[in-house]
Short mmCIF file of C-alpha atoms in Angstrom, two decimals:
data_model
loop_
_atom_site.label_atom_id
_atom_site.label_comp_id
_atom_site.label_asym_id
_atom_site.label_seq_id
_atom_site.Cartn_x
_atom_site.Cartn_y
_atom_site.Cartn_z
CA MET A 19 -51.00 -17.45 9.30
CA ALA A 20 -50.19 -18.02 5.64
CA ARG A 21 -48.82 -21.48 4.98
CA PRO A 22 -45.88 -22.27 2.69
CA VAL A 23 -46.81 -23.62 -0.74
CA PHE A 24 -44.43 -26.05 -2.42
CA ILE A 25 -43.97 -27.11 -6.02
CA VAL A 26 -43.24 -30.82 -5.79
CA ASP A 27 -43.30 -32.02 -9.40
CA GLY A 28 -44.45 -31.19 -12.91
CA SER A 29 -44.32 -32.22 -16.55
CA ARG A 30 -45.29 -30.99 -19.98
CA THR A 31 -45.80 -32.22 -23.49
CA PRO A 32 -43.46 -31.36 -26.32
CA PHE A 33 -44.53 -28.09 -27.89
CA LEU A 34 -45.67 -28.90 -31.44
CA LYS A 35 -45.63 -26.24 -34.11
CA ALA A 36 -48.97 -25.67 -35.84
CA ARG A 37 -48.68 -26.45 -39.50
CA SER A 38 -51.49 -27.33 -41.93
CA GLY A 39 -54.80 -27.88 -40.20
CA PRO A 40 -55.61 -29.14 -36.71
CA GLY A 41 -52.79 -30.96 -34.95
CA PRO A 42 -52.97 -34.47 -33.51
CA PHE A 43 -54.12 -33.36 -30.05
CA THR A 44 -56.99 -31.31 -28.67
CA PRO A 45 -56.40 -29.20 -25.53
CA VAL A 46 -57.63 -32.00 -23.26
CA ASP A 47 -55.65 -34.60 -25.19
CA LEU A 48 -52.51 -32.59 -24.47
CA ALA A 49 -53.33 -32.21 -20.78
CA VAL A 50 -53.89 -35.96 -20.49
CA GLN A 51 -50.71 -36.83 -22.39
CA CYS A 52 -48.44 -35.16 -19.84
CA GLY A 53 -50.78 -35.66 -16.89
CA ARG A 54 -50.80 -39.45 -16.99
CA PRO A 55 -47.05 -40.01 -16.54
CA LEU A 56 -46.91 -37.23 -13.95
CA LEU A 57 -49.61 -38.81 -11.81
CA ALA A 58 -48.32 -42.34 -12.39
CA ARG A 59 -45.00 -41.57 -10.71
CA GLN A 60 -46.53 -40.07 -7.57
CA PRO A 61 -46.68 -42.01 -4.26
CA PHE A 62 -50.39 -41.20 -3.91
CA SER A 63 -53.51 -41.97 -5.94
CA PRO A 64 -54.87 -39.46 -8.49
CA ASP A 65 -57.95 -38.80 -6.36
CA SER A 66 -55.81 -37.45 -3.51
CA PHE A 67 -55.93 -33.92 -4.89
CA ASP A 68 -58.36 -31.34 -3.56
CA GLN A 69 -58.82 -29.55 -6.90
CA VAL A 70 -57.72 -29.36 -10.51
CA ILE A 71 -57.22 -25.91 -12.07
CA LEU A 72 -56.35 -25.59 -15.75
CA GLY A 73 -55.62 -22.55 -17.90
CA CYS A 74 -56.99 -22.60 -21.45
CA VAL A 75 -57.88 -19.78 -23.82
CA ASN A 76 -59.11 -21.40 -27.03
CA VAL A 77 -61.55 -23.90 -25.55
CA ILE A 78 -63.04 -26.08 -28.28
CA ALA A 79 -66.75 -26.86 -28.41
CA ASP A 80 -66.29 -30.56 -27.64
CA GLU A 81 -64.40 -29.85 -24.40
CA MET A 82 -66.28 -27.29 -22.36
CA ASN A 83 -64.47 -26.79 -19.01
CA PRO A 84 -61.40 -28.74 -20.14
CA ALA A 85 -60.15 -28.94 -16.55
CA ARG A 86 -63.06 -31.18 -15.61
CA VAL A 87 -62.81 -33.28 -18.77
CA ALA A 88 -59.08 -33.76 -18.22
CA ALA A 89 -59.55 -34.66 -14.55
CA LEU A 90 -62.08 -37.35 -15.43
CA ARG A 91 -59.90 -38.76 -18.20
CA LEU A 92 -56.95 -38.82 -15.79
CA GLY A 93 -58.92 -41.01 -13.42
CA MET A 94 -59.09 -38.44 -10.64
CA GLY A 95 -62.61 -39.42 -9.66
CA GLU A 96 -66.10 -38.06 -10.13
CA ASP A 97 -65.82 -36.10 -6.88
CA MET A 98 -62.86 -34.03 -8.13
CA VAL A 99 -63.63 -30.32 -8.36
CA ALA A 100 -62.04 -28.95 -11.53
CA PHE A 101 -62.34 -25.56 -13.21
CA THR A 102 -60.77 -23.66 -16.06
CA VAL A 103 -59.21 -20.17 -15.83
CA GLN A 104 -58.57 -17.67 -18.62
CA ILE A 105 -56.45 -14.53 -18.54
CA ASN A 106 -55.02 -14.78 -22.06
CA CYS A 107 -51.27 -15.46 -22.04
CA GLY A 108 -51.27 -15.63 -18.24
CA SER A 109 -53.78 -18.47 -17.93
CA GLY A 110 -51.23 -21.17 -17.12
CA MET A 111 -49.65 -19.04 -14.43
CA GLN A 112 -53.07 -17.98 -13.14
CA SER A 113 -53.85 -21.64 -12.45
CA ILE A 114 -50.74 -21.86 -10.27
CA ASP A 115 -51.47 -18.56 -8.57
CA THR A 116 -55.06 -19.55 -7.78
CA ALA A 117 -53.89 -22.89 -6.38
CA TYR A 118 -51.15 -21.13 -4.41
CA ARG A 119 -53.68 -18.88 -2.71
CA TYR A 120 -56.08 -21.73 -1.91
CA ILE A 121 -53.30 -23.70 -0.23
CA ARG A 122 -51.68 -20.70 1.44
CA GLU A 123 -54.94 -19.77 3.13
CA GLY A 124 -55.66 -23.32 4.28
CA HIS A 125 -58.55 -24.11 1.91
CA ALA A 126 -56.70 -26.98 0.21
CA ASP A 127 -53.60 -29.12 0.69
CA MET A 128 -52.79 -30.40 -2.78
CA ILE A 129 -53.81 -29.05 -6.19
CA LEU A 130 -52.95 -30.03 -9.75
CA ALA A 131 -52.49 -26.76 -11.69
CA GLY A 132 -51.83 -26.59 -15.40
CA GLY A 133 -52.27 -24.95 -18.74
CA THR A 134 -53.17 -26.33 -22.15
CA GLU A 135 -53.66 -24.94 -25.63
CA ALA A 136 -54.06 -26.34 -29.13
CA LEU A 137 -53.77 -23.25 -31.29
CA SER A 138 -53.88 -25.43 -34.41
CA HIS A 139 -57.50 -26.18 -33.46
CA ALA A 140 -58.49 -22.49 -33.40
CA PRO A 141 -61.70 -22.26 -35.45
CA LEU A 142 -62.62 -20.58 -38.68
CA VAL A 143 -65.62 -18.35 -37.94
CA TRP A 144 -68.49 -17.32 -40.18
CA PRO A 145 -68.98 -13.58 -40.67
CA ASN A 146 -72.07 -12.13 -39.00
CA SER A 147 -73.73 -11.66 -42.38
CA GLY A 148 -73.39 -15.40 -42.96
CA VAL A 149 -74.81 -16.16 -39.54
CA ARG A 150 -77.81 -13.91 -40.25
CA TRP A 151 -78.35 -15.61 -43.62
CA PHE A 152 -78.31 -19.06 -42.05
CA ALA A 153 -80.66 -17.94 -39.27
CA GLY A 154 -83.07 -16.54 -41.87
CA LEU A 155 -82.96 -19.78 -43.83
CA ALA A 156 -83.54 -21.88 -40.72
CA THR A 157 -86.55 -19.84 -39.56
CA ALA A 158 -88.20 -19.40 -42.96
CA LYS A 159 -91.62 -21.09 -43.17
CA GLY A 160 -92.55 -23.02 -46.27
CA VAL A 161 -90.72 -23.87 -49.49
CA ALA A 162 -91.21 -20.46 -51.11
CA ALA A 163 -89.88 -18.57 -48.09
CA LYS A 164 -86.89 -20.88 -47.83
CA LEU A 165 -86.06 -20.43 -51.52
CA ALA A 166 -86.36 -16.65 -51.18
CA SER A 167 -84.07 -16.72 -48.18
CA ALA A 168 -81.58 -19.01 -49.92
CA PHE A 169 -81.28 -16.62 -52.89
CA LYS A 170 -80.18 -13.85 -50.51
CA LEU A 171 -76.84 -15.60 -49.99
CA ARG A 172 -73.81 -13.63 -51.19
CA PRO A 173 -70.27 -15.00 -51.60
CA ARG A 174 -68.99 -12.65 -48.90
CA ASP A 175 -71.37 -14.32 -46.44
CA LEU A 176 -69.30 -17.51 -46.66
CA LYS A 177 -65.86 -15.95 -46.37
CA PRO A 178 -64.38 -17.41 -43.16
CA ILE A 179 -62.74 -15.32 -40.47
CA ILE A 180 -59.57 -16.71 -38.92
CA GLY A 181 -60.49 -16.99 -35.24
CA LEU A 182 -56.88 -16.96 -34.03
CA GLU A 183 -56.17 -13.73 -35.90
CA ARG A 184 -59.12 -12.02 -34.23
CA GLY A 185 -58.18 -13.50 -30.86
CA LEU A 186 -54.71 -11.98 -31.12
CA THR A 187 -56.10 -8.52 -31.87
CA ASP A 188 -56.91 -6.23 -28.97
CA PRO A 189 -60.59 -5.22 -29.20
CA VAL A 190 -60.00 -1.81 -27.61
CA THR A 191 -56.91 -0.53 -29.40
CA GLU A 192 -57.52 -2.71 -32.50
CA LEU A 193 -53.80 -3.49 -32.58
CA ASN A 194 -52.70 -7.07 -32.98
CA MET A 195 -50.06 -8.37 -30.61
CA GLY A 196 -47.26 -7.95 -33.16
CA GLN A 197 -48.15 -4.30 -33.58
CA THR A 198 -47.96 -3.75 -29.82
CA ALA A 199 -44.45 -5.21 -29.93
CA GLU A 200 -43.58 -2.70 -32.65
CA VAL A 201 -44.78 0.10 -30.37
CA VAL A 202 -42.59 -1.12 -27.49
CA GLY A 203 -39.61 -1.45 -29.80
CA HIS A 204 -40.11 2.09 -31.07
CA LEU A 205 -40.39 3.53 -27.56
CA PHE A 206 -37.06 2.05 -26.47
CA GLY A 207 -35.10 2.15 -29.70
CA ILE A 208 -34.81 -1.59 -30.19
CA THR A 209 -33.29 -2.35 -33.59
CA ARG A 210 -34.11 -5.13 -36.03
CA ALA A 211 -30.56 -6.46 -35.70
CA GLN A 212 -30.93 -6.74 -31.92
CA SER A 213 -34.24 -8.58 -32.26
CA ASP A 214 -32.86 -11.05 -34.81
CA ALA A 215 -29.76 -11.70 -32.71
CA TYR A 216 -31.93 -12.39 -29.67
CA ALA A 217 -34.14 -14.78 -31.65
CA ALA A 218 -31.17 -16.70 -33.02
CA GLU A 219 -29.80 -17.08 -29.48
CA SER A 220 -33.15 -18.46 -28.29
CA HIS A 221 -32.94 -21.23 -30.90
CA ARG A 222 -29.31 -21.94 -30.05
CA ARG A 223 -30.09 -22.25 -26.34
CA LEU A 224 -33.05 -24.59 -26.85
CA ALA A 225 -31.09 -26.78 -29.25
CA HIS A 226 -28.29 -27.02 -26.69
CA ALA A 227 -30.74 -27.85 -23.90
CA GLN A 228 -32.27 -30.62 -26.01
CA SER A 229 -28.91 -32.15 -26.97
CA ALA A 230 -27.56 -31.89 -23.40
CA GLY A 231 -30.62 -33.62 -21.96
CA TYR A 232 -31.66 -30.66 -19.81
CA LEU A 233 -35.34 -31.24 -20.63
CA LYS A 234 -35.31 -34.90 -19.62
CA GLY A 235 -37.90 -35.44 -16.91
CA GLU A 236 -39.73 -32.25 -17.89
CA VAL A 237 -40.93 -33.17 -21.39
CA GLU A 238 -43.07 -36.30 -21.66
CA THR A 239 -43.46 -38.17 -24.96
CA ALA A 240 -46.94 -37.74 -26.43
CA PHE A 241 -48.64 -40.51 -28.42
CA SER A 242 -51.36 -39.73 -30.95
CA ARG A 243 -54.27 -41.98 -31.80
CA ASP A 244 -52.68 -43.06 -35.09
CA GLY A 245 -49.62 -44.43 -33.29
CA LYS A 246 -47.19 -41.58 -33.92
CA PHE A 247 -45.09 -40.24 -31.07
CA PHE A 248 -43.72 -36.77 -30.33
CA ASP A 249 -40.76 -36.48 -27.99
CA HIS A 250 -39.31 -33.00 -28.47
CA ASP A 251 -40.23 -29.38 -29.13
CA ASP A 252 -40.26 -29.35 -32.92
CA GLY A 253 -40.19 -25.62 -33.66
CA VAL A 254 -36.49 -25.21 -32.88
CA ARG A 255 -34.25 -24.18 -35.77
CA PRO A 256 -30.64 -24.72 -34.65
CA ASP A 257 -29.30 -23.26 -37.90
CA SER A 258 -30.93 -19.88 -37.30
CA THR A 259 -28.53 -16.94 -37.29
CA ALA A 260 -29.03 -13.21 -37.10
CA GLU A 261 -27.99 -13.07 -40.76
CA THR A 262 -30.56 -15.60 -41.97
CA LEU A 263 -33.31 -14.04 -39.85
CA ALA A 264 -32.48 -10.62 -41.27
CA LYS A 265 -33.71 -11.82 -44.67
CA LEU A 266 -37.30 -12.19 -43.45
CA ARG A 267 -39.81 -9.47 -44.18
CA PRO A 268 -41.72 -7.63 -41.42
CA VAL A 269 -45.13 -9.14 -40.82
CA PHE A 270 -47.13 -6.46 -39.04
CA GLU A 271 -45.74 -3.09 -40.12
CA ARG A 272 -44.42 -3.27 -43.68
CA PRO A 273 -41.99 -2.23 -44.91
CA TRP A 274 -40.24 -0.60 -41.96
CA GLY A 275 -41.30 -2.77 -39.03
CA GLN A 276 -38.91 -5.09 -37.24
CA VAL A 277 -41.22 -7.86 -35.98
CA THR A 278 -41.00 -10.88 -38.28
CA ALA A 279 -42.06 -14.52 -38.14
CA GLY A 280 -38.48 -15.32 -37.20
CA ASN A 281 -38.22 -13.10 -34.12
CA SER A 282 -41.74 -13.79 -32.82
CA SER A 283 -43.11 -16.67 -30.78
CA GLN A 284 -44.48 -19.58 -32.78
CA ILE A 285 -48.10 -20.75 -33.04
CA THR A 286 -47.95 -23.99 -31.11
CA ASP A 287 -49.85 -26.76 -29.30
CA GLY A 288 -48.79 -27.92 -25.84
CA ALA A 289 -49.74 -28.53 -22.20
CA SER A 290 -48.04 -28.35 -18.80
CA TRP A 291 -48.87 -29.32 -15.19
CA VAL A 292 -47.34 -28.65 -11.78
CA ILE A 293 -48.28 -30.21 -8.45
CA LEU A 294 -48.63 -27.78 -5.55
CA ALA A 295 -48.74 -28.98 -1.95
CA SER A 296 -48.88 -27.69 1.62
CA ASP A 297 -46.37 -28.74 4.25
CA ALA A 298 -49.05 -31.08 5.62
CA ALA A 299 -49.42 -32.81 2.24
CA VAL A 300 -45.65 -33.02 1.86
CA ALA A 301 -45.38 -34.78 5.21
CA LYS A 302 -48.40 -37.03 4.65
CA HIS A 303 -47.22 -38.35 1.28
CA LYS A 304 -43.47 -38.13 2.00
CA LEU A 305 -42.91 -35.77 -0.93
CA THR A 306 -39.71 -33.98 -1.82
CA PRO A 307 -40.41 -30.32 -2.62
CA ARG A 308 -38.45 -28.72 -5.45
CA ALA A 309 -39.29 -25.09 -4.68
CA VAL A 310 -41.53 -22.83 -2.66
CA ILE A 311 -43.66 -20.02 -4.05
CA VAL A 312 -42.73 -16.85 -2.20
CA ASP A 313 -45.08 -14.31 -3.77
CA SER A 314 -46.88 -13.30 -6.96
CA HIS A 315 -48.14 -10.10 -8.52
CA TRP A 316 -50.45 -9.09 -11.38
CA ALA A 317 -50.39 -5.67 -13.04
CA ALA A 318 -52.28 -3.80 -15.75
CA LEU A 319 -51.23 -1.19 -18.30
CA ASP A 320 -52.18 0.36 -21.64
CA PRO A 321 -53.04 -2.52 -24.03
CA SER A 322 -51.03 -0.88 -26.81
CA ILE A 323 -47.83 -1.51 -24.82
CA MET A 324 -48.89 -4.81 -23.26
CA GLY A 325 -45.35 -6.13 -23.86
CA LEU A 326 -44.13 -4.16 -20.85
CA GLY A 327 -46.33 -6.27 -18.55
CA PRO A 328 -43.29 -8.02 -17.00
CA VAL A 329 -41.80 -4.68 -15.98
CA MET A 330 -45.04 -3.56 -14.38
CA SER A 331 -45.58 -6.82 -12.47
CA VAL A 332 -42.02 -7.72 -11.48
CA THR A 333 -41.06 -4.32 -10.11
CA PRO A 334 -43.69 -4.15 -7.31
CA LEU A 335 -43.16 -7.86 -6.62
CA LEU A 336 -39.46 -7.32 -5.93
CA LYS A 337 -40.06 -4.10 -4.03
CA ARG A 338 -42.55 -5.83 -1.72
CA ASN A 339 -39.94 -8.48 -0.94
CA ASP A 340 -37.03 -6.02 -0.50
CA LEU A 341 -35.23 -7.33 -3.58
CA THR A 342 -33.60 -5.84 -6.66
CA LEU A 343 -33.09 -7.23 -10.14
CA LYS A 344 -29.58 -8.35 -9.17
CA ASP A 345 -30.93 -10.44 -6.30
CA VAL A 346 -32.69 -12.76 -8.74
CA GLU A 347 -30.33 -15.41 -10.07
CA THR A 348 -32.54 -17.07 -12.70
CA TRP A 349 -35.22 -15.54 -14.92
CA GLU A 350 -37.93 -16.86 -17.21
CA LEU A 351 -39.49 -14.03 -19.21
CA ASN A 352 -41.87 -15.38 -21.83
CA GLU A 353 -40.62 -14.54 -25.30
CA ALA A 354 -43.78 -13.30 -26.99
CA PHE A 355 -41.54 -11.24 -29.30
CA ALA A 356 -37.81 -10.60 -29.20
CA THR A 357 -38.50 -6.87 -29.50
CA GLN A 358 -40.82 -7.02 -26.50
CA VAL A 359 -38.30 -8.87 -24.30
CA LEU A 360 -35.56 -6.40 -25.22
CA GLY A 361 -37.99 -3.54 -24.57
CA CYS A 362 -38.54 -4.79 -21.02
CA LEU A 363 -34.79 -5.00 -20.39
CA ALA A 364 -34.37 -1.49 -21.77
CA ALA A 365 -37.20 -0.13 -19.62
CA TRP A 366 -35.50 -1.32 -16.42
CA LYS A 367 -32.31 0.45 -17.50
CA ASP A 368 -34.08 3.69 -18.40
CA ASP A 369 -33.74 6.25 -15.60
CA LYS A 370 -36.66 8.43 -16.71
CA PHE A 371 -39.04 5.50 -17.21
CA CYS A 372 -38.17 4.03 -13.82
CA ARG A 373 -38.66 7.34 -12.06
CA GLU A 374 -41.84 8.51 -13.78
CA ILE A 375 -43.63 5.21 -14.42
CA LEU A 376 -42.30 2.78 -11.82
CA GLY A 377 -41.86 5.28 -9.00
CA LEU A 378 -38.24 4.28 -8.35
CA ASP A 379 -35.36 6.56 -7.40
CA GLY A 380 -33.61 5.78 -10.64
CA ALA A 381 -32.92 3.00 -13.13
CA ALA A 382 -33.79 -0.43 -11.72
CA GLY A 383 -30.71 -1.99 -13.23
CA GLU A 384 -29.79 -4.64 -15.74
CA ILE A 385 -30.57 -8.35 -16.00
CA ASP A 386 -27.59 -10.46 -16.96
CA ARG A 387 -28.55 -12.20 -20.22
CA GLU A 388 -26.82 -15.36 -18.95
CA ARG A 389 -29.51 -15.53 -16.24
CA LEU A 390 -32.42 -14.95 -18.61
CA ASN A 391 -34.21 -17.77 -20.47
CA VAL A 392 -31.15 -19.96 -20.13
CA ASP A 393 -32.62 -22.74 -22.29
CA GLY A 394 -34.43 -20.63 -24.86
CA GLY A 395 -38.04 -19.54 -24.82
CA ALA A 396 -41.20 -19.09 -26.83
CA ILE A 397 -39.38 -17.87 -29.95
CA SER A 398 -37.79 -21.31 -30.32
CA LEU A 399 -40.29 -23.35 -28.27
CA GLY A 400 -43.56 -21.76 -29.27
CA HIS A 401 -46.26 -20.02 -27.29
CA PRO A 402 -49.40 -22.09 -26.68
CA VAL A 403 -51.18 -19.19 -25.06
CA GLY A 404 -52.93 -20.89 -22.14
CA THR A 405 -49.89 -23.02 -21.36
CA SER A 406 -46.84 -20.75 -21.45
CA GLY A 407 -47.25 -19.25 -17.98
CA ASN A 408 -47.28 -22.74 -16.50
CA ARG A 409 -44.31 -23.91 -18.54
CA ILE A 410 -42.09 -21.01 -17.53
CA VAL A 411 -42.73 -21.71 -13.82
CA LEU A 412 -42.05 -25.42 -14.28
CA HIS A 413 -38.88 -24.81 -16.27
CA LEU A 414 -37.70 -22.12 -13.89
CA VAL A 415 -37.86 -24.61 -11.02
CA ASN A 416 -35.97 -27.24 -13.04
CA ALA A 417 -33.36 -24.77 -14.28
CA MET A 418 -32.74 -23.45 -10.76
CA LYS A 419 -32.13 -26.98 -9.52
CA ARG A 420 -29.71 -27.73 -12.36
CA LEU A 421 -27.83 -24.46 -11.96
CA GLY A 422 -27.85 -24.54 -8.17
CA THR A 423 -29.47 -21.12 -7.85
CA ARG A 424 -31.68 -20.09 -4.96
CA ARG A 425 -34.05 -17.45 -6.27
CA GLY A 426 -35.95 -17.08 -9.54
CA VAL A 427 -38.71 -15.08 -11.20
CA ALA A 428 -41.13 -16.21 -13.90
CA THR A 429 -42.96 -13.41 -15.70
CA GLU A 430 -44.88 -12.69 -18.89
CA CYS A 431 -46.74 -10.04 -20.80
CA ILE A 432 -50.44 -10.68 -21.33
CA GLY A 433 -52.62 -9.63 -24.23
CA GLY A 434 -55.09 -6.93 -23.25
CA GLY A 435 -52.54 -4.96 -21.24
CA LEU A 436 -51.64 -7.15 -18.27
CA GLY A 437 -48.57 -8.71 -16.73
CA GLY A 438 -47.92 -11.48 -14.24
CA ALA A 439 -44.91 -12.44 -12.14
CA MET A 440 -44.09 -15.14 -9.62
CA LEU A 441 -41.19 -15.26 -7.17
CA ILE A 442 -39.77 -18.73 -6.52
CA GLU A 443 -37.14 -20.01 -4.10
CA ALA A 444 -35.37 -23.36 -4.13
CA VAL A 445 -35.71 -25.63 -1.11
#
């Protein structure tokens, strides 16, 4: 029989907006910064875990298999099995889902599952012509051959390619993620004014959560090697309004597009962990569970409308558990783009879409905006790609406890045309 899987604790770093050049932390640095205080407050030693699973998309060359590097730096022992998972924006949630299934089926009792990303460390890449030139120079024999090869260099061979830009472009449709949000917005008639209003509200909610202390115990202060400290998500702009955001120009589809830097998620560095445990581990270590994972679901769709991934993953998840949208009291839907979030809400209200695409008898219904991303989301926080899926699960659990709600869903769209969703219940 499947065993219950509990979320017993978790923590994350502040999300730090990428500015000029690499930030103060690598992906593993980030994972260690929030992992150390999390493990230090547990009533068991760090080597008590069965596995470490970490989501990361932009792995840097100095940290191959960052899960293993992080586990060793966290003092979890040389015997600790640790591996890294990658499913684009869903990587941090995939780590939880993989751990959930290991524990549910009895293959493990306690797993540390996380996500980390330092988008500011995304590399500049040489064009292929430059790589070929360098290879020719390196393999040339003799001074004359090397000089001949050297003189073949052209300025275009040294023009760098922004790795992050290519990584955020779908290789099949050749649309970048912002363009896919424009497609979703067009399909459901989302206006620029609606997107800007949503984005401004995200900033207002995060600023309120910070000032009210709602993130205390979730966000751990991070300390860089030069002695600086970072204790809050620094991308929030409390003074943002729909009017000020309306002044920004479209980024991806000029001049008529509606996706701007102001109503999109921010390029950010950050990490997050959650501790998952079986009932046996809870009893053994006298832990206090915060929530139980009820179910999860992954879905796939056309990459050009990847923003509808939450609709495609949540709907079968709820149907399998005999639930409707109204039965879920608290929602975390990752804010890749305001237009994309609003497109998902519109899709669930669209009778034709729900009948023809989702196979429902009619419109699925409406999600109360007061239940959705109650403390802001990626538009104000940022979206460190490999981390966000983990953060939304962690924050969902904490928000449910604060609000006294019983049932929640964390969900996200995933670049490449995927979606993931997880159903959580308070205990």
